[in-house]
CSV table of C-alpha atoms and ligand atoms in Angstrom, one decimal:
chain,number,residue,atom,x,y,z
A,30,MET,CA,0.0,0.0,0.0
A,31,SER,CA,1.3,3.5,-0.9
A,32,GLU,CA,2.5,5.9,1.7
A,33,PRO,CA,0.0,8.3,3.0
A,34,GLU,CA,-0.3,11.8,1.8
A,35,PRO,CA,2.3,14.2,3.3
A,36,LEU,CA,-0.6,16.1,4.9
A,37,GLN,CA,-1.5,13.0,7.0
A,38,THR,CA,1.9,12.9,8.7
A,39,SER,CA,1.4,16.4,10.1
A,40,LEU,CA,-2.1,15.8,11.0
A,41,PHE,CA,-3.7,15.7,14.4
A,42,ASP,CA,-0.9,17.4,16.4
A,43,LEU,CA,-2.5,19.1,19.3
A,44,VAL,CA,-3.1,22.8,19.0
A,45,THR,CA,-4.1,25.5,21.5
A,46,PRO,CA,-7.9,25.6,21.4
A,47,SER,CA,-9.4,28.7,19.9
A,48,PRO,CA,-10.3,31.2,22.6
A,49,ASP,CA,-13.4,31.9,20.6
A,50,VAL,CA,-14.5,28.3,21.1
A,51,LEU,CA,-13.7,28.2,24.8
A,52,ASP,CA,-15.4,31.5,25.5
A,53,GLN,CA,-18.5,30.5,23.7
A,54,PRO,CA,-21.3,30.1,26.3
A,55,PRO,CA,-23.9,27.3,26.3
A,56,ILE,CA,-27.0,28.1,24.3
A,57,THR,CA,-29.4,29.8,26.7
A,58,ALA,CA,-31.9,31.6,24.5
A,59,VAL,CA,-35.5,30.5,25.0
A,60,THR,CA,-38.1,30.5,22.3
A,61,PRO,CA,-41.6,30.3,23.7
A,62,ASN,CA,-43.1,28.0,21.0
A,63,SER,CA,-46.1,26.0,21.9
A,64,PRO,CA,-45.3,22.4,22.7
A,65,GLN,CA,-46.9,19.8,20.5
A,66,ILE,CA,-48.0,17.5,23.3
A,67,PRO,CA,-50.2,18.1,26.3
A,68,PRO,CA,-48.7,20.9,28.5
A,69,THR,CA,-48.8,18.8,31.7
A,70,ASP,CA,-46.7,16.0,30.2
A,71,TYR,CA,-44.5,18.5,28.4
A,72,ALA,CA,-43.6,20.3,31.7
A,73,GLN,CA,-42.8,17.0,33.3
A,74,ILE,CA,-40.2,15.9,30.7
A,75,PRO,CA,-37.1,17.1,32.5
A,76,ASN,CA,-38.2,15.5,35.7
A,77,SER,CA,-38.4,11.9,35.0
A,78,ALA,CA,-37.2,9.4,32.4
A,79,THR,CA,-40.6,7.7,32.6
A,80,ILE,CA,-42.1,10.7,30.7
A,81,ALA,CA,-41.9,10.0,27.0
A,82,ILE,CA,-40.5,12.6,24.6
A,83,PRO,CA,-42.2,11.7,21.3
A,84,PRO,CA,-40.7,12.8,18.0
A,85,GLY,CA,-41.9,16.3,17.2
A,86,THR,CA,-42.0,17.3,20.8
A,87,TYR,CA,-39.8,20.3,20.4
A,88,ALA,CA,-40.4,23.0,17.8
A,89,SER,CA,-36.8,24.3,18.1
A,90,LEU,CA,-33.5,23.6,19.5
A,91,ASN,CA,-33.8,26.5,21.9
A,92,GLU,CA,-36.9,24.9,23.3
A,93,LEU,CA,-35.1,21.6,23.8
A,94,THR,CA,-32.2,23.5,25.3
A,95,THR,CA,-34.6,24.9,28.0
A,96,HIS,CA,-35.6,21.5,29.1
A,97,CYS,CA,-32.0,20.1,29.0
A,98,GLN,CA,-30.7,22.9,31.2
A,99,ALA,CA,-33.2,21.9,33.9
A,100,CYS,CA,-33.0,18.1,33.3
A,101,GLN,CA,-33.1,15.6,36.1
A,102,ARG,CA,-34.1,12.5,34.1
A,103,CYS,CA,-31.1,10.6,35.3
A,104,GLU,CA,-28.7,10.6,38.2
A,105,LEU,CA,-26.0,12.4,36.2
A,106,SER,CA,-27.9,15.6,37.0
A,107,GLN,CA,-26.7,15.3,40.6
A,108,THR,CA,-23.0,15.6,39.8
A,109,ARG,CA,-22.8,17.8,36.7
A,110,THR,CA,-21.6,21.4,36.6
A,111,HIS,CA,-23.1,22.3,33.2
A,112,VAL,CA,-25.4,20.5,30.9
A,113,VAL,CA,-23.5,20.0,27.7
A,114,ILE,CA,-25.9,20.3,24.7
A,115,SER,CA,-24.0,21.2,21.5
A,116,ARG,CA,-21.7,23.4,19.7
A,117,GLY,CA,-21.3,24.3,16.0
A,118,ASN,CA,-23.9,25.0,13.3
A,119,PRO,CA,-27.4,23.7,13.8
A,120,GLU,CA,-27.8,23.9,10.1
A,121,ALA,CA,-24.7,21.9,9.3
A,122,ASP,CA,-24.8,18.9,7.0
A,123,LEU,CA,-22.5,16.9,9.2
A,124,MET,CA,-23.4,16.0,12.8
A,125,ILE,CA,-20.8,14.5,15.1
A,126,ILE,CA,-22.0,12.5,18.2
A,127,GLY,CA,-19.6,11.5,20.9
A,128,GLU,CA,-20.1,9.6,24.2
A,129,GLY,CA,-20.5,12.3,26.8
A,130,PRO,CA,-18.8,15.3,28.4
A,131,GLY,CA,-15.5,15.1,30.1
A,132,GLN,CA,-14.1,17.5,32.8
A,133,THR,CA,-13.3,20.4,30.4
A,134,GLU,CA,-16.7,20.0,28.7
A,135,ASP,CA,-18.5,19.9,32.1
A,136,GLU,CA,-16.7,23.0,33.2
A,137,THR,CA,-17.4,24.9,29.9
A,138,GLY,CA,-20.7,23.6,28.9
A,139,LEU,CA,-19.4,22.8,25.4
A,140,PRO,CA,-18.8,19.3,23.9
A,141,PHE,CA,-15.4,18.2,22.6
A,142,VAL,CA,-13.3,21.1,23.8
A,143,GLY,CA,-10.8,19.1,26.0
A,144,ARG,CA,-7.8,17.3,24.5
A,145,ALA,CA,-9.9,15.0,22.4
A,146,GLY,CA,-11.8,18.0,21.1
A,147,GLN,CA,-8.6,19.7,20.1
A,148,LEU,CA,-7.6,16.6,18.2
A,149,LEU,CA,-11.1,16.6,16.5
A,150,GLU,CA,-10.5,20.1,15.4
A,151,LYS,CA,-7.3,19.1,13.7
A,152,ILE,CA,-9.1,16.1,12.1
A,153,LEU,CA,-11.8,18.3,10.6
A,154,ALA,CA,-9.3,21.0,9.5
A,155,SER,CA,-7.3,18.3,7.7
A,156,VAL,CA,-10.2,18.2,5.1
A,157,ASN,CA,-11.1,21.9,5.4
A,158,LEU,CA,-14.1,21.4,7.6
A,159,ASP,CA,-14.7,24.2,10.1
A,160,SER,CA,-16.1,23.1,13.5
A,161,ASP,CA,-18.1,26.4,13.7
A,162,LYS,CA,-19.6,26.4,10.3
A,163,ASP,CA,-19.6,22.8,8.9
A,164,VAL,CA,-20.5,20.6,11.9
A,165,TYR,CA,-22.9,20.3,14.7
A,166,ILE,CA,-21.4,18.4,17.7
A,167,CYS,CA,-23.2,16.7,20.5
A,168,ASN,CA,-23.0,13.7,22.7
A,169,ILE,CA,-25.0,10.6,23.8
A,170,VAL,CA,-25.5,12.0,27.3
A,171,LYS,CA,-25.5,15.7,28.1
A,172,CYS,CA,-24.1,15.5,31.6
A,173,ARG,CA,-20.7,14.2,32.6
A,174,PRO,CA,-20.5,10.6,34.0
A,175,PRO,CA,-18.3,10.8,37.1
A,176,GLY,CA,-14.7,9.9,36.5
A,177,ASN,CA,-15.4,9.8,32.8
A,178,ARG,CA,-16.9,6.4,33.0
A,179,VAL,CA,-19.1,5.0,30.2
A,180,PRO,CA,-22.7,6.1,30.5
A,181,THR,CA,-25.0,3.4,31.8
A,182,LEU,CA,-27.8,2.0,29.7
A,183,ALA,CA,-30.3,3.8,31.9
A,184,GLU,CA,-28.5,7.1,31.5
A,185,SER,CA,-28.2,6.7,27.8
A,186,ASN,CA,-31.9,5.8,27.4
A,187,ALA,CA,-32.9,8.8,29.6
A,188,CYS,CA,-31.1,11.2,27.4
A,189,ARG,CA,-31.6,9.6,24.1
A,190,PRO,CA,-35.0,11.2,23.3
A,191,TYR,CA,-33.2,14.6,23.4
A,192,LEU,CA,-30.6,13.4,21.0
A,193,LEU,CA,-33.2,12.0,18.6
A,194,GLU,CA,-34.9,15.5,18.7
A,195,GLN,CA,-31.6,17.2,18.0
A,196,ILE,CA,-31.0,14.8,15.0
A,197,ARG,CA,-34.5,15.5,13.7
A,198,LEU,CA,-34.2,19.3,14.1
A,199,VAL,CA,-30.7,19.6,12.7
A,200,ASP,CA,-31.5,17.0,9.9
A,201,PRO,CA,-27.9,16.4,8.9
A,202,LYS,CA,-26.9,14.6,5.8
A,203,ILE,CA,-24.2,12.6,7.5
A,204,ILE,CA,-23.8,11.5,11.2
A,205,LEU,CA,-20.4,10.6,12.5
A,206,LEU,CA,-20.5,8.3,15.5
A,207,THR,CA,-17.3,8.6,17.4
A,208,GLY,CA,-16.6,5.4,19.3
A,209,ALA,CA,-18.5,2.3,20.2
A,210,THR,CA,-20.7,4.0,22.9
A,211,ALA,CA,-22.0,6.5,20.3
A,212,VAL,CA,-22.7,3.7,17.8
A,213,LYS,CA,-24.5,1.6,20.3
A,214,GLY,CA,-26.4,4.7,21.8
A,215,VAL,CA,-27.7,5.8,18.4
A,216,THR,CA,-28.1,2.6,16.3
A,217,GLY,CA,-28.0,-0.2,18.9
A,218,ASP,CA,-25.2,-1.9,17.1
A,219,THR,CA,-22.9,-3.5,19.6
A,220,ARG,CA,-20.1,-4.5,17.2
A,221,GLY,CA,-16.6,-3.4,18.1
A,222,ILE,CA,-15.6,0.0,16.8
A,223,THR,CA,-12.5,-1.3,15.1
A,224,LYS,CA,-14.7,-3.7,13.1
A,225,ILE,CA,-17.1,-1.2,11.8
A,226,ARG,CA,-15.2,2.1,11.6
A,227,GLY,CA,-15.1,3.5,8.1
A,228,THR,CA,-18.2,1.8,6.9
A,229,TRP,CA,-21.4,3.5,6.0
A,230,ILE,CA,-24.4,2.5,8.0
A,231,GLU,CA,-28.0,3.4,7.2
A,232,TRP,CA,-30.0,4.1,10.3
A,233,GLU,CA,-33.5,5.4,10.3
A,234,GLY,CA,-33.0,6.6,6.7
A,235,ARG,CA,-29.8,8.5,7.6
A,236,LEU,CA,-26.3,8.0,6.6
A,237,CYS,CA,-23.9,7.3,9.5
A,238,MET,CA,-20.3,6.4,9.7
A,239,PRO,CA,-18.7,5.0,12.9
A,240,ILE,CA,-15.2,6.4,13.4
A,241,LEU,CA,-12.6,5.9,16.1
A,242,HIS,CA,-13.0,8.3,19.1
A,243,PRO,CA,-10.3,11.0,19.1
A,244,ALA,CA,-9.5,10.0,22.7
A,245,TYR,CA,-8.5,6.6,21.3
A,246,LEU,CA,-6.1,8.3,19.0
A,247,LEU,CA,-4.5,10.2,21.9
A,248,ARG,CA,-3.9,6.9,23.6
A,249,ASN,CA,-2.8,5.2,20.4
A,250,PRO,CA,-1.1,7.9,18.3
A,251,SER,CA,0.6,5.6,15.7
A,252,ARG,CA,0.6,7.2,12.2
A,253,GLU,CA,1.7,3.9,10.6
A,254,VAL,CA,-0.2,2.6,7.7
A,255,GLY,CA,-3.2,0.7,9.3
A,256,GLY,CA,-2.6,2.6,12.6
A,257,PRO,CA,-5.3,4.7,14.4
A,258,LYS,CA,-4.4,8.0,12.9
A,259,TRP,CA,-4.0,6.6,9.4
A,260,LEU,CA,-7.4,5.0,9.7
A,261,MET,CA,-8.9,8.2,10.8
A,262,TRP,CA,-7.3,10.0,7.8
A,263,GLN,CA,-8.9,7.5,5.5
A,264,ASP,CA,-12.3,7.9,7.2
A,265,ILE,CA,-12.4,11.7,7.3
A,266,GLN,CA,-11.5,11.8,3.6
A,267,ALA,CA,-14.4,9.5,2.8
A,268,VAL,CA,-16.7,11.7,4.8
A,269,GLN,CA,-15.6,14.8,3.0
A,270,ALA,CA,-16.0,13.1,-0.4
A,271,LYS,CA,-19.5,11.9,0.5
A,272,LEU,CA,-20.4,15.4,1.8
A,273,GLN,CA,-19.3,16.9,-1.5
A,274,SER,CA,-21.2,14.2,-3.5
A,275,LEU,CA,-24.4,15.0,-1.5
A,276,SER,CA,-23.9,18.8,-1.5
A,277,PRO,CA,-21.9,19.7,-4.6
A,278,ASP,CA,-21.9,23.3,-3.5
A,279,HIS,CA,-19.9,22.2,-0.4
A,280,SER,CA,-16.6,23.4,-1.5
A,281,VAL,CA,-13.4,22.1,0.3
A,282,ASN,CA,-12.0,25.6,0.0
A,283,HIS,CA,-14.9,27.6,1.3
B,18,SF4,S1,-27.6,13.1,31.1
B,18,SF4,FE1,-29.4,13.8,29.8
B,18,SF4,S2,-31.2,12.7,30.8
B,18,SF4,FE2,-29.4,12.7,32.3
B,18,SF4,S3,-29.8,14.6,33.6
B,18,SF4,FE3,-28.4,15.1,31.9
B,18,SF4,S4,-29.6,15.9,30.2
B,18,SF4,FE4,-31.0,14.8,31.7
């Protein structure tokens, strides 16, 4: 197999995060749209995971944000500092879904702004994707699991309806699922991430690609052909190519 492109060898070195990103506050605006389910149930949504959140519950992401900010549907509400809902462009064609907030994300209220997030920025930049304009980033759970443990099934299930509403409202052309927890949390597929990364999966009529989690690349930084960073380089190029085929006006040099 041929050597990777020169760009790949300089990829993914950590950079200082943009102050603009770290200074960006969580979304707090409230839009007083009418809920589409009975007001009593609607008001109870943030209080208990037994209250359903049917598709179409939220008329806007701001309305969803209001509920998330006050959510106590699972025990992660007891230990969080901030609810971490999203960052990026709500109208982006590409959605990136991670596992859950870490310490930096819990402190800032923004997803993927710690070391793994810095690496994600580099990965996106390598194919000229701007994290502010070209992607919408969120997680399976919106509150930090203590000690960065994997979210429990109950926690993922409690938070999942919010995520499904985010997907419906953003309506991305492509969803990237970073790591096995994200794949399982969205599609229910429990196969190992190293087996299915880089393959296109159709889920609920949407095009998804599982990729390695950037944190995995931090722990396994090999750039050798077949190594984690090389695999990520293949996958992100495939994603960019697919984006361009789906949105021909999506220029790599915009
Ligand atoms: S993780 Fe999700 S369901 Fe649990 S408290 Fe936070 S926002 Fe609510």
